[in-house]
XYZ file of C-alpha atoms in Angstrom:
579
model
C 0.000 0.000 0.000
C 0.954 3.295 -0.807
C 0.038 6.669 0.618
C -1.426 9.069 -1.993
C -2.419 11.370 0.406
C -1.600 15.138 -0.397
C 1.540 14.895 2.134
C 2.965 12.023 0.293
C 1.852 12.924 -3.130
C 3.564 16.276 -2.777
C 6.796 14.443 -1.621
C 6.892 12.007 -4.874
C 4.945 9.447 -3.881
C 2.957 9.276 -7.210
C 6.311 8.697 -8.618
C 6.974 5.785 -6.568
C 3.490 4.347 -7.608
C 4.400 4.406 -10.993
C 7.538 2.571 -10.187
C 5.770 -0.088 -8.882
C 3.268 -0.783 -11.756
C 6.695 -0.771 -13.818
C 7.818 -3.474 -11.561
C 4.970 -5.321 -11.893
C 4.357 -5.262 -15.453
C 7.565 -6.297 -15.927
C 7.980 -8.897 -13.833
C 4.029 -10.092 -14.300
C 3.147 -10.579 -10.725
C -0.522 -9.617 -10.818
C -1.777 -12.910 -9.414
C 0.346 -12.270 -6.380
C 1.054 -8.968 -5.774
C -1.663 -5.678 -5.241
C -0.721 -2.233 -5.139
C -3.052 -0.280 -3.364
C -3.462 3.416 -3.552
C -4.251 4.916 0.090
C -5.261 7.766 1.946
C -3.337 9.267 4.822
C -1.243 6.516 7.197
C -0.839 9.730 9.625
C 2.934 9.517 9.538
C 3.274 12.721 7.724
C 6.967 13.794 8.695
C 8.403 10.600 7.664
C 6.576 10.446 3.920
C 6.519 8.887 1.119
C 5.119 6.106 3.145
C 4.943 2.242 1.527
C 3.341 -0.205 3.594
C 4.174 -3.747 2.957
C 1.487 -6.683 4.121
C 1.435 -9.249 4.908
C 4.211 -8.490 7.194
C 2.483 -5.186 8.661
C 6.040 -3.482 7.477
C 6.061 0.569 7.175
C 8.802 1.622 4.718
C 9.024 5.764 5.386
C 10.956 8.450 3.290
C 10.561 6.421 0.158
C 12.186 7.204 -2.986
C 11.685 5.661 -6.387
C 15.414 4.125 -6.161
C 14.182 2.304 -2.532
C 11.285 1.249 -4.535
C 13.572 -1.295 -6.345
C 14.862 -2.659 -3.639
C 12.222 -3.300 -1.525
C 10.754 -4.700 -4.817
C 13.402 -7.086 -5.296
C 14.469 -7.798 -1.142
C 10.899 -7.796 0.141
C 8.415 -7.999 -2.369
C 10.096 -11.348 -4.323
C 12.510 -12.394 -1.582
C 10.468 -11.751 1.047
C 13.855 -9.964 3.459
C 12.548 -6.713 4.643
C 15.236 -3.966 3.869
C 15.965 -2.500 7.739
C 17.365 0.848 6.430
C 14.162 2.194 5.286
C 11.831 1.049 7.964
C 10.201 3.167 10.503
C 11.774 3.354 13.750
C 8.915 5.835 15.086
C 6.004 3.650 14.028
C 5.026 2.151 17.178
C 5.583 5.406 19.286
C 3.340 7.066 17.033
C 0.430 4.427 16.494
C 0.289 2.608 20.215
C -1.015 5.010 22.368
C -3.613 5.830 19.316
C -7.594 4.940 18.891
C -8.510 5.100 15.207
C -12.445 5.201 14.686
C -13.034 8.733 12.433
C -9.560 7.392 10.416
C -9.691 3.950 10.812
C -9.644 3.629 7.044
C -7.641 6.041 6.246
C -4.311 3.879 4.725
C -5.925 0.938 4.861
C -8.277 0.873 1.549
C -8.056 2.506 -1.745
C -10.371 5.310 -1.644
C -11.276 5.739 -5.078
C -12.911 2.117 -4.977
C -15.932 1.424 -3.429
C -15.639 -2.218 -3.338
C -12.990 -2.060 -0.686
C -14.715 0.493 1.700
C -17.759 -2.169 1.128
C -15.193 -5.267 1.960
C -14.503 -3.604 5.382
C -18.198 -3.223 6.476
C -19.435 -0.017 4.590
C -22.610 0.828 4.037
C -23.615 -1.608 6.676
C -25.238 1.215 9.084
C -26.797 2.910 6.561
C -28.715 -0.636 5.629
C -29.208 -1.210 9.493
C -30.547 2.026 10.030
C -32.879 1.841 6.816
C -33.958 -1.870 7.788
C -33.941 -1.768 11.251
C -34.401 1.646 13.214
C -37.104 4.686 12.573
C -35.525 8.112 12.249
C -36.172 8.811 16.170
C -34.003 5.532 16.941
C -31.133 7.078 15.098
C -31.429 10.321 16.858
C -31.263 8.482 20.550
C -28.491 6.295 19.766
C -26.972 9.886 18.842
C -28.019 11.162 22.113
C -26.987 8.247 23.831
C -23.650 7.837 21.927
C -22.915 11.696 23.685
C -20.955 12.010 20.181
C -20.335 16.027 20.115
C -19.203 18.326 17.147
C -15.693 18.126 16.139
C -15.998 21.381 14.089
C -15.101 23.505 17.365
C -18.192 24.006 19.558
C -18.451 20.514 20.766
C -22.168 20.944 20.335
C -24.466 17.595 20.876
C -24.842 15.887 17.695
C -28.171 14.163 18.772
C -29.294 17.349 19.981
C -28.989 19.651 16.907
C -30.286 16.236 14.853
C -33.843 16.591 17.493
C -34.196 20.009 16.483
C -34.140 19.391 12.853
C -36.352 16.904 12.961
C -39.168 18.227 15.342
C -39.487 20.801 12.359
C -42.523 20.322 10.020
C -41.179 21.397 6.952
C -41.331 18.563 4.094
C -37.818 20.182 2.501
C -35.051 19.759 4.757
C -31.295 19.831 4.169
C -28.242 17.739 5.546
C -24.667 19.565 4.912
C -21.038 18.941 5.315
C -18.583 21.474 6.712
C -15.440 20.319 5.034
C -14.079 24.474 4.804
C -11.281 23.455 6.877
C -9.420 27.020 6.811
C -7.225 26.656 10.246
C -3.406 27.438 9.735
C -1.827 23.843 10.037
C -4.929 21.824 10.044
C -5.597 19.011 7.943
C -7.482 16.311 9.373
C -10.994 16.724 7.521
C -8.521 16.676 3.916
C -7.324 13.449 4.999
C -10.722 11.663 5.656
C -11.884 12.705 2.822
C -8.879 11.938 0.652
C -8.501 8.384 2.696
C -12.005 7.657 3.273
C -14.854 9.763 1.537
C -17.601 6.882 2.071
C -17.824 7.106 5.502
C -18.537 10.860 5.014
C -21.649 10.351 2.627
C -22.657 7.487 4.606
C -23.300 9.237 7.443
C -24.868 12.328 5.646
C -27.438 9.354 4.282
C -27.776 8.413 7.556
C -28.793 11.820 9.006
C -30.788 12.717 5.894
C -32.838 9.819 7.141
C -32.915 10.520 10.605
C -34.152 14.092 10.446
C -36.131 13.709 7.052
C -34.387 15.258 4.445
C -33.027 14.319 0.978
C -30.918 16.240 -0.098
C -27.515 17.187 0.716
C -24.379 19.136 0.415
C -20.320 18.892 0.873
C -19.215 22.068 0.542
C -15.494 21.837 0.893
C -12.507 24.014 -0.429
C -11.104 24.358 -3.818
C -7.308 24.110 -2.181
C -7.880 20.222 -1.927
C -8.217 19.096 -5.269
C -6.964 15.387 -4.357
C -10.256 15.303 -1.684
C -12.885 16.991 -3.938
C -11.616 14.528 -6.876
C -11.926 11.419 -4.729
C -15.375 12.616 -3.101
C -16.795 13.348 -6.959
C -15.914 10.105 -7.515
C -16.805 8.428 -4.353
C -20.575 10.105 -5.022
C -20.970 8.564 -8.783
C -20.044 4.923 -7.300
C -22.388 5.348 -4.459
C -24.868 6.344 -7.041
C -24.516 3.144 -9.046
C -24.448 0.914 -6.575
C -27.959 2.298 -5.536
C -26.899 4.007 -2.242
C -27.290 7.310 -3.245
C -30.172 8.792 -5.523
C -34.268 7.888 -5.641
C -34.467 4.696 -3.826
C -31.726 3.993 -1.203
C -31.166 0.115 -1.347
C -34.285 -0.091 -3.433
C -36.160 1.387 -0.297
C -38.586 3.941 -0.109
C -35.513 6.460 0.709
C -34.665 9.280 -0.961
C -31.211 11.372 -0.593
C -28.706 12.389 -2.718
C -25.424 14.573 -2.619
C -23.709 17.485 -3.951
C -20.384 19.336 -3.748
C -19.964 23.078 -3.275
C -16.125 24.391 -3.418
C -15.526 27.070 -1.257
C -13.118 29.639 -2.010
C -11.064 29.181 1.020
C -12.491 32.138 3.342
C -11.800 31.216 6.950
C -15.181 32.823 7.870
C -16.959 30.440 5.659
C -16.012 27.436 8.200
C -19.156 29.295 10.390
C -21.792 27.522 9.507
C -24.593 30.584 8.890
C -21.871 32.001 6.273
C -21.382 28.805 4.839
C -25.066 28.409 4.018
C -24.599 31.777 2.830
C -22.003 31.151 0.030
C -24.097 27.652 -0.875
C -26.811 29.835 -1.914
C -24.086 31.916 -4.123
C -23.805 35.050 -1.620
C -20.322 36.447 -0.259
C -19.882 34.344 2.899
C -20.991 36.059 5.782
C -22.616 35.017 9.216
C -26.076 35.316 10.140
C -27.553 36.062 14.034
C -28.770 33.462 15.381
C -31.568 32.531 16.417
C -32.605 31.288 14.182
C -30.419 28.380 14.300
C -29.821 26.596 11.140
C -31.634 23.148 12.602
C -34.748 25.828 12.286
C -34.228 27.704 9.711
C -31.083 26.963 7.498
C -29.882 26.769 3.829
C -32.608 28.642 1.579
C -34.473 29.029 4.951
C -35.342 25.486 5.429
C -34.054 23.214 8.495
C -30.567 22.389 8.177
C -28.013 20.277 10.115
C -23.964 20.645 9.546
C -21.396 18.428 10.678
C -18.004 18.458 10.236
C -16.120 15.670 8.304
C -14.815 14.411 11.569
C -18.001 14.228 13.278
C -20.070 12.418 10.491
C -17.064 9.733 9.970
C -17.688 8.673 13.471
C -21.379 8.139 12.808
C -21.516 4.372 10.737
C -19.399 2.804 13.582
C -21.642 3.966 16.165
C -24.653 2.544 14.332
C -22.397 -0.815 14.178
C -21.213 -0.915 17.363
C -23.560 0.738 19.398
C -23.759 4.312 21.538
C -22.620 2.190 24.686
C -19.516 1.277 23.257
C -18.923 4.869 21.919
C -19.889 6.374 25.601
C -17.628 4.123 27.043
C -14.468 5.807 25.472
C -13.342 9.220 26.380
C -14.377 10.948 29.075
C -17.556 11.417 31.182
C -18.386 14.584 29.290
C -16.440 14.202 25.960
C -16.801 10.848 24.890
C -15.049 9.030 21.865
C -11.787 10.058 19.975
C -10.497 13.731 18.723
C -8.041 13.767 15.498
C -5.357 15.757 15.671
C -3.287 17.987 12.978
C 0.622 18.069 15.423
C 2.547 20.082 13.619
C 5.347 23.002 14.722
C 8.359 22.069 16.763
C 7.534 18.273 17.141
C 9.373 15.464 15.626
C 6.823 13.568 14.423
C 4.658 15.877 12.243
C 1.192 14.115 11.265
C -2.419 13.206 12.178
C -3.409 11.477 15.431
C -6.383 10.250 16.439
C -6.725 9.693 20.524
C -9.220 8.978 22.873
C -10.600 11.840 25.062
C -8.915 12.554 28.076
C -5.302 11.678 26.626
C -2.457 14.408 27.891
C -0.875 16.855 25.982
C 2.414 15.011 27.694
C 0.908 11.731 25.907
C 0.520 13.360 22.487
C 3.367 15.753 22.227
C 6.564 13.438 23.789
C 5.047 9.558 23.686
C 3.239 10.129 20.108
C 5.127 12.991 18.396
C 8.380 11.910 19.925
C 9.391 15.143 21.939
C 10.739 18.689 20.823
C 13.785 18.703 17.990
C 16.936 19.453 18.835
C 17.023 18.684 22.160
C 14.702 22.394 22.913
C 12.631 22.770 25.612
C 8.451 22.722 25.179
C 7.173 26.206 25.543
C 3.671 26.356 24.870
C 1.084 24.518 22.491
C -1.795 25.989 20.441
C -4.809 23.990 20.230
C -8.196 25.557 18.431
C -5.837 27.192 15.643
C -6.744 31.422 15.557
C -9.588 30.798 18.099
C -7.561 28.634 20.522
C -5.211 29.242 22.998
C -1.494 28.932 23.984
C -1.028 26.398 26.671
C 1.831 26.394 28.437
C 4.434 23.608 29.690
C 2.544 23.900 33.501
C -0.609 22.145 32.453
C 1.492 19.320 30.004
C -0.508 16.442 32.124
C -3.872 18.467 31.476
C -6.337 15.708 29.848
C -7.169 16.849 26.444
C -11.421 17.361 26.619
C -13.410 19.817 25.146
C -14.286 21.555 29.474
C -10.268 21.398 30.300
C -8.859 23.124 27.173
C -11.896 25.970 27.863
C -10.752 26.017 31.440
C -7.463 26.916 29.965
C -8.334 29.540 27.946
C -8.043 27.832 24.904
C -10.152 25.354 23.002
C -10.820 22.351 21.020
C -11.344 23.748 17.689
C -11.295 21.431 14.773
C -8.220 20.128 16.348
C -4.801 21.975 15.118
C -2.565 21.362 17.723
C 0.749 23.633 17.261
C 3.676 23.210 19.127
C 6.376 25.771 19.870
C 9.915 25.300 21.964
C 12.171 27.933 23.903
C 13.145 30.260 20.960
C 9.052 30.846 19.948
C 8.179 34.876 20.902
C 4.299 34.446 22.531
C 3.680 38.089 21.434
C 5.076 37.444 18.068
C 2.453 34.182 17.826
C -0.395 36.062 19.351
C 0.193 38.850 16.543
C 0.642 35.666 13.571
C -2.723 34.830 14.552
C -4.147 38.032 15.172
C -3.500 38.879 11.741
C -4.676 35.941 10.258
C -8.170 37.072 11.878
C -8.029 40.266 10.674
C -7.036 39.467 6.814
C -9.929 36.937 7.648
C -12.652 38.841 8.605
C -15.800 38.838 6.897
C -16.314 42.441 8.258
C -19.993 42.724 9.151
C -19.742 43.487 12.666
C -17.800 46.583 13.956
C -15.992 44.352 17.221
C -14.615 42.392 14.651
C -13.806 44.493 11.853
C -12.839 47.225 13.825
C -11.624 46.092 17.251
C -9.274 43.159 15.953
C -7.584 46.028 13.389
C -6.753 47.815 16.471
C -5.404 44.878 19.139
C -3.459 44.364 15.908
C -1.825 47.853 15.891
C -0.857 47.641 19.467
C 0.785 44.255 19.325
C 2.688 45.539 16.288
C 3.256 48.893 18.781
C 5.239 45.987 21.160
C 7.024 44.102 18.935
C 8.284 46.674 17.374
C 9.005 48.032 20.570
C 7.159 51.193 21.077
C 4.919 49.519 23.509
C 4.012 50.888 26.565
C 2.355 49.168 29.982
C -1.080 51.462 29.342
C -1.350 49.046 25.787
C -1.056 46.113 27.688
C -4.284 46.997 29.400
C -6.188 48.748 26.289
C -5.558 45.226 24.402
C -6.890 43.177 27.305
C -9.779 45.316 27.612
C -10.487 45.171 23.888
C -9.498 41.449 23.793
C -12.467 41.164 26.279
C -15.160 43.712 24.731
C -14.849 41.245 20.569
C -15.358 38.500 22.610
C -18.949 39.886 24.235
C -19.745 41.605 21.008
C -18.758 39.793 17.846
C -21.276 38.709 15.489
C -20.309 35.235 14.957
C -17.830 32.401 16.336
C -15.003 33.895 14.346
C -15.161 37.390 15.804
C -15.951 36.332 19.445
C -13.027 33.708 19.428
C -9.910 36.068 17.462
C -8.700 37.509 21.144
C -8.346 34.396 22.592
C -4.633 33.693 21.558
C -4.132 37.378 22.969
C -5.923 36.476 26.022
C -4.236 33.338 27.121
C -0.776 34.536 26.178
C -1.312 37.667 28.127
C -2.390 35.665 31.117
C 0.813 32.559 30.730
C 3.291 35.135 28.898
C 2.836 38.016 30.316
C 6.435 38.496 31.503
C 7.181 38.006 28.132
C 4.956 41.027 26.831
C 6.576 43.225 30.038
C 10.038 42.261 28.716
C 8.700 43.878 25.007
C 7.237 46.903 27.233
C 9.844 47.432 29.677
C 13.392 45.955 28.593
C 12.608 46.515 25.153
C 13.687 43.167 24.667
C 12.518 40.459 22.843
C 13.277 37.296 25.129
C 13.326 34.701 22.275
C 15.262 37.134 19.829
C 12.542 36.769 17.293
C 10.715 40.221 17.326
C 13.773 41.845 14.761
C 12.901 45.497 15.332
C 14.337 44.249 19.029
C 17.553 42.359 18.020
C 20.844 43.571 18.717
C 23.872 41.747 16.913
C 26.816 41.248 19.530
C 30.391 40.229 18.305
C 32.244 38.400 20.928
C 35.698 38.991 20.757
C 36.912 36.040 22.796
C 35.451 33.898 20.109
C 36.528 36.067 17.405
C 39.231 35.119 15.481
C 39.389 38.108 13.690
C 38.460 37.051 10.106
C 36.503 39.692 8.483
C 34.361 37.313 6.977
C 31.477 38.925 8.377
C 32.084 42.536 7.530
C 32.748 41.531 3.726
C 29.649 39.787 3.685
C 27.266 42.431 5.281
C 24.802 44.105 2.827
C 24.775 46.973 5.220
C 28.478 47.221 5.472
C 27.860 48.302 9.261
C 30.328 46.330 10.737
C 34.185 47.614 11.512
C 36.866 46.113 13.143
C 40.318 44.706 11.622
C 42.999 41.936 13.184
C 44.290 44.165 15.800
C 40.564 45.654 17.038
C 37.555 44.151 18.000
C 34.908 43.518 16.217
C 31.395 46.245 16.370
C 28.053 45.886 14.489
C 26.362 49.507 14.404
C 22.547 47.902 15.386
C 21.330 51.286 14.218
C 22.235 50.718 10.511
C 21.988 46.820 10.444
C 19.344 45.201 8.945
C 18.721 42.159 10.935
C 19.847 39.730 8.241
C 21.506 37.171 9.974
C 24.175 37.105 7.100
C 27.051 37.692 9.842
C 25.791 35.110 12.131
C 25.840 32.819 8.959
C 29.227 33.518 7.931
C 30.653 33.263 11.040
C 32.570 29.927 11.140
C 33.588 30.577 14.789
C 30.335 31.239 15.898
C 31.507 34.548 17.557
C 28.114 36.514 16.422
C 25.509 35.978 18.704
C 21.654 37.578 18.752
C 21.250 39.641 22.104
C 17.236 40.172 22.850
C-alpha cells in the first residue's frame, strides 16, 4: 500500500506508484502482488510512506530508487530492507484509537468495493432496515458524540431540532471548509475515506427527514474533492445514493460546493450563505440553522470528523462509543501536530489523553534537544497552553478552562526560541485578513489589538497598551457577530495571562526574550570567540560592521538590517543575537 495522500503525493509518492506498476508489469506478478493506492497513514513527517502486508512493514521516506529494492528484497525475496523502515512507528500508532480514520491507509479510496469489503454501508442498511428516524437520533443522544468542528455541540441534539421541524424540505450539509493554519485532518478523511462521510450524511438525511444534501469543501484540496466526486458517482450506481436507497422507499442524494477558502466560511450561517451563491458572511442566530437553514429550510452541519464517526456507532452501538473518552467528551479527537515536534502528522486519541501523551510519547518530543514552551490547540480561536498544564487531559471543558479550546483540532507546538507576542500577533492577523467584516468588534476592534501588538514588537509599547488590548481582547469577545469574531482575542488572552512576563520584557526591557521580534535584536560580536576574520564585515549588505585583526569587532545595530548574514558567515560562531 501506498500513501497518496496530499503529504505524500507532494513528496513524490505518485512517482513511486508508478515505479511499482513498472515493476509489476515487468515482472508479471498480478496474481500475487496488489498495489493499493491509500489515503493518509498519519505519519506525515516521515513520507513517502509504503506499507508492505502481509508483514504489517512501514517503509518511510521512500524514494523511487528504494522502490527497487524493496521490490526485489521484500516484495520477491520476502527480506525486509531495515534501512528504510520506521523506527517511530510504534511510538506514534500505540497510544492511538482510530475510529473517524480507521480507514484512512488501509483501503483505496477511489474504490468502493474495498470500503464495502470492510463493512461499509452496513449502518446505513441497518438504520434503513432496522431503526425509525427517532431511533437514530437516541443512539446519537446516547452515543454523547459532540461536534468536532469547534463548539463541541451535541450531535443528537442539533439532529432533534431538525427533525421536530414540520417542513417537508429539509437539508443535511457537510462542513469540510477546513481554513485553520496547520490543520488538515478533515482533507485526509476525505482523501482516505470519503464513504464514511456520505454514509453518514445518508444516515442523518434519514434521521431528520431530508433528501438532499451538500459537501461544501474548499477548492485548495483538489486530491479530496476529486476522490469525493468520484466516491458520489459509485455510491450512485451501486444504488446508495439517488431515488431509492437500497431499493427502499428512501430518498437522498449529494452534492459538492467548493468554497473559495475564506476562513469565515467554516461558520456555519456564512457557509449556508455562500451555498446559496452570496459572499460568505454570518447570520444572528436565532434562528439556528436546525430551524431555519440553507434557503431558509431546516438544516443540520457536521463536520467531516463528526459524520465519519457516525456508521461505527450505528455498528457498534452508543454504549460502546460512551464508554471511550471521558464522562463529558466521549469518543476520539483527530489531531493535525505540527510546529516544533518530531513527528509531524495526524493522530487520532481517545478523550482525556495528555498533551504530555501526544506531544513526547506520540510525536516523539521537541527537535533538537529544545525545551516545550507552549502549544496551540483551536488554531486562531484557541489558545497557547503552556508547559505547567502538560498532564492536562485533552477534553473539550479542560482546554476551555485553559483559555483555549478544542477547535477542529490543530494542535501547534512551539519550543524555547518561539516569541508568545510574536504568535499572538501571527494569529491576530490571520483574523483580521480573515474577517468577513460585518460586525464593527470584529472588523474594527481586531484592526486595532493588531496595531498595538505591532506597537510591542516593534518596541514602542508601553504598559497602558497592555491593558487597552486586554480590555479590547475582552469587549470582541462579548460583542462579535459570529464564532469567528468572538473567538480572534483568545490567543491574545491566554498569552497575556501565561506570557505576560514576556509582553513586560517587550514593554519594559525593550527586549525580545526569544530574539525573534527583529525590530528588538541587537547583533553582539564576541571577541573572545573572534578570530578576527573579516568574513562577516565583507559579507554584510549593510556594510555596518568595523573592526580589523588588531581591534575588535562592532556591528552599528542602528544601521543593520537584521539579516543574519554575519551570524551565517561566522565559522567561529563569535556573532551571537542579544534580545
Amino acid at each position: 500500500m501506498t500513501c497518496c495522500g496530499t503529504g505524500c503525493t507532494s513528496s513524490g509518492a505518485i512517482k513511486n506508484r508508478e515505479k511499482l506498476n513498472e515493476l509489476m508489469d515487468r515482472d508479471g506478478l498480478h496474481d500475487r502482488v496488489h498495489i493499493v493506492q491509500t489515503g493518509c497513514f498519519g505519519l506525515c513527517a516521515e513520507g513517502p510512506i509504503l506499507m508492505v502486508y502481509p508483514e504489517n512493514v512501514m517503509y518511510t521516506n521512500v524514494t523511487p530508487d528504494d522502490i527497487n529494492e524493496i521490490w526485489e528484497a521484500h516484495i520477491r525475496n520476502g527480506r525486509v530492507v531495515k534501512r528504510l523502515q520506521s523506527e517511530n512507528e510504534l511510538d506514534f500508532f500505540s497510544k492511538q484509537m482510530r475510529i473517524s480514520l480507521r480507514n484512512c491507509g488501509r483501503i483505496d479510496p477511489e474504490n468502493i468495493d474495498e470500503y464495502i469489503a470492510y463493512g461499509g454501508y452496513e449502518a446505513l442498511a441497518k438504520v434503513l432496515t432496522e431503526m425509525e428516524p427517532e431511533d437514530v437520533i437516541k443512539t446519537m443522544k446516547d452515543a454523547g458524540l459532540r461536534g468536532r468542528g469547534g463548539g463541541g455541540f451535541p450531535t443528537g441534539v442539533k439532529w432533534q431540532f431538525a427533525a421536530d421541524q414540520q417542513e417537508k424540505e429539509k437539508y443535511v450539509v457537510c462542513n469540510a471548509d477546513e481554513g485553520d493554519p496547520g490543520a488538515f485532518m478533515d482533507r485526509s478523511v476525505l482523501e482516505g475515506d470519503p464513504h464514511a462521510v456520505i454514509e453518514a450524511m445518508a444516515i442523518a438525511g434519514y434521521a431528520i427527514g431530508a433528501s438532499q444534501g451538500y459537501v461544501y469543501v474548499r477548492a485548495e484540496y483538489p486530491i479530496a474533492v476529486q476522490r469525493l466526486a468520484l466516491a458520489i458517482e459509485q455510491a450512485r450506481e451501486y444504488g446508495l445514493l439517488g431515488d431509492n436507497v437500497l431499493g427502499l422507499k428512501f430518498k437522498f442524494d449529494l452534492d459538492i460546493r467548493l468554497g473559495a477558502g475564506a476562513f469565515v466560511c467554516g461558520e456555519e450561517t456564512a457557509l449556508l450563505t455562500s451555498i446559496e451563491g452570496n459572499r460568505g458572511e454570518p447570520r444572528l442566530k436565532p434562528p439556528f440553522p436546525a430551524v431555519e437553514g440553507l434557503f431558509a429550510k431546516p438544516t443540520i452541519i457536521n463536520n467531516v470528523e463528526t459524520l465519519s464517526n457516525i456508521p461505527q456507532i450505528i455498528i457498534k452501538g452508543a454504549d460502546w462509543f460512551a464508554g471511550i473518552g471521558t464522562e463529558k467528551s466521549h469518543g476520539t479527537k483527530v489531531f493535525a501536530l505540527g510546529g516544533k515536534i518530531n513527528n509531524t502528522g495526524l493522530v487520532e486519541v481517545p478523550m482525556g489523553t495528555t498533551l504530555r501523551e501526544i506531544i513526547y510519547e506520540i510525536g516523539g518530543g521537541i527537535p533538537n534537544g529544545k525545551k516545550f514552551k507552549a502549544v496551540q490547540t483551536g488554531g486562531p480561536s484557541g489558545g497557547c497552553i503552556p508547559a505547567e498544564f502538560l498532564d492536562s487531559p485533552i477534553d473539550y471543558d479542560s482546554l476551555i478552562e485553559l483559555q483555549s479550546m478544542m477547535g477542529s483540532g490543530g494542535m501547534i507546538v512551539m519550543d524555547e526560541d518561539t516569541c508568545m507576542v510574536d504568535i499572538a500577533k501571527f494569529y491576530l492577523e490571520f483574523t483580521v485578513d480573515e474577517s468577513c467584516g460585518k460586525c464593527p468588534p470584529c472588523r474594527i476592534g481586531t484592526k486595532r489589538m493588531l496595531e498595538i501588538l505591532t506597537k510591542i514588537t516593534d518596541g514602542k509599547g508601553t504598559l497602558e497598551d497592555l491593558d487597552e488590548l486586554e480590555y479590547l481582547a475582552k469587549n470582541i469577545k462579548k460583542g462579535a457577530l459570529c464564532g469567528l469574531g468572538q473567538t480572534a482575542p483568545n490567543p491574545v488572552l491566554s498569552t497575556l495571562k501565561y506570557f505576560r512576563d514576556e509582553y513586560e520584557a517587550h514593554v519594559v526591557d525593550k527586549k525580545c526574550p526569544a530574539g525573534v521580534c527583529v525590530s528588538m535584536l541587537r547583533f553582539v560580536v564576541h571577541d573572545e570567540l573572534c578570530k578576527h576574520c573579516g568574513l562577516c564585515a565583507r559579507n554584510c549588505p549593510a556594510q555596518c560592521i568595523s573592526g580589523s585583526k588588531t581591534t575588535p569587532y562592532v556591528i552599528d545595530n542602528e544601521k543593520c538590517l537584521k539579516c543574519g548574514v554575519c551570524m551565517e558567515k561566522c565559522p567561529f560562531k563569535a556573532i551571537m543575537k542579544n534580545a
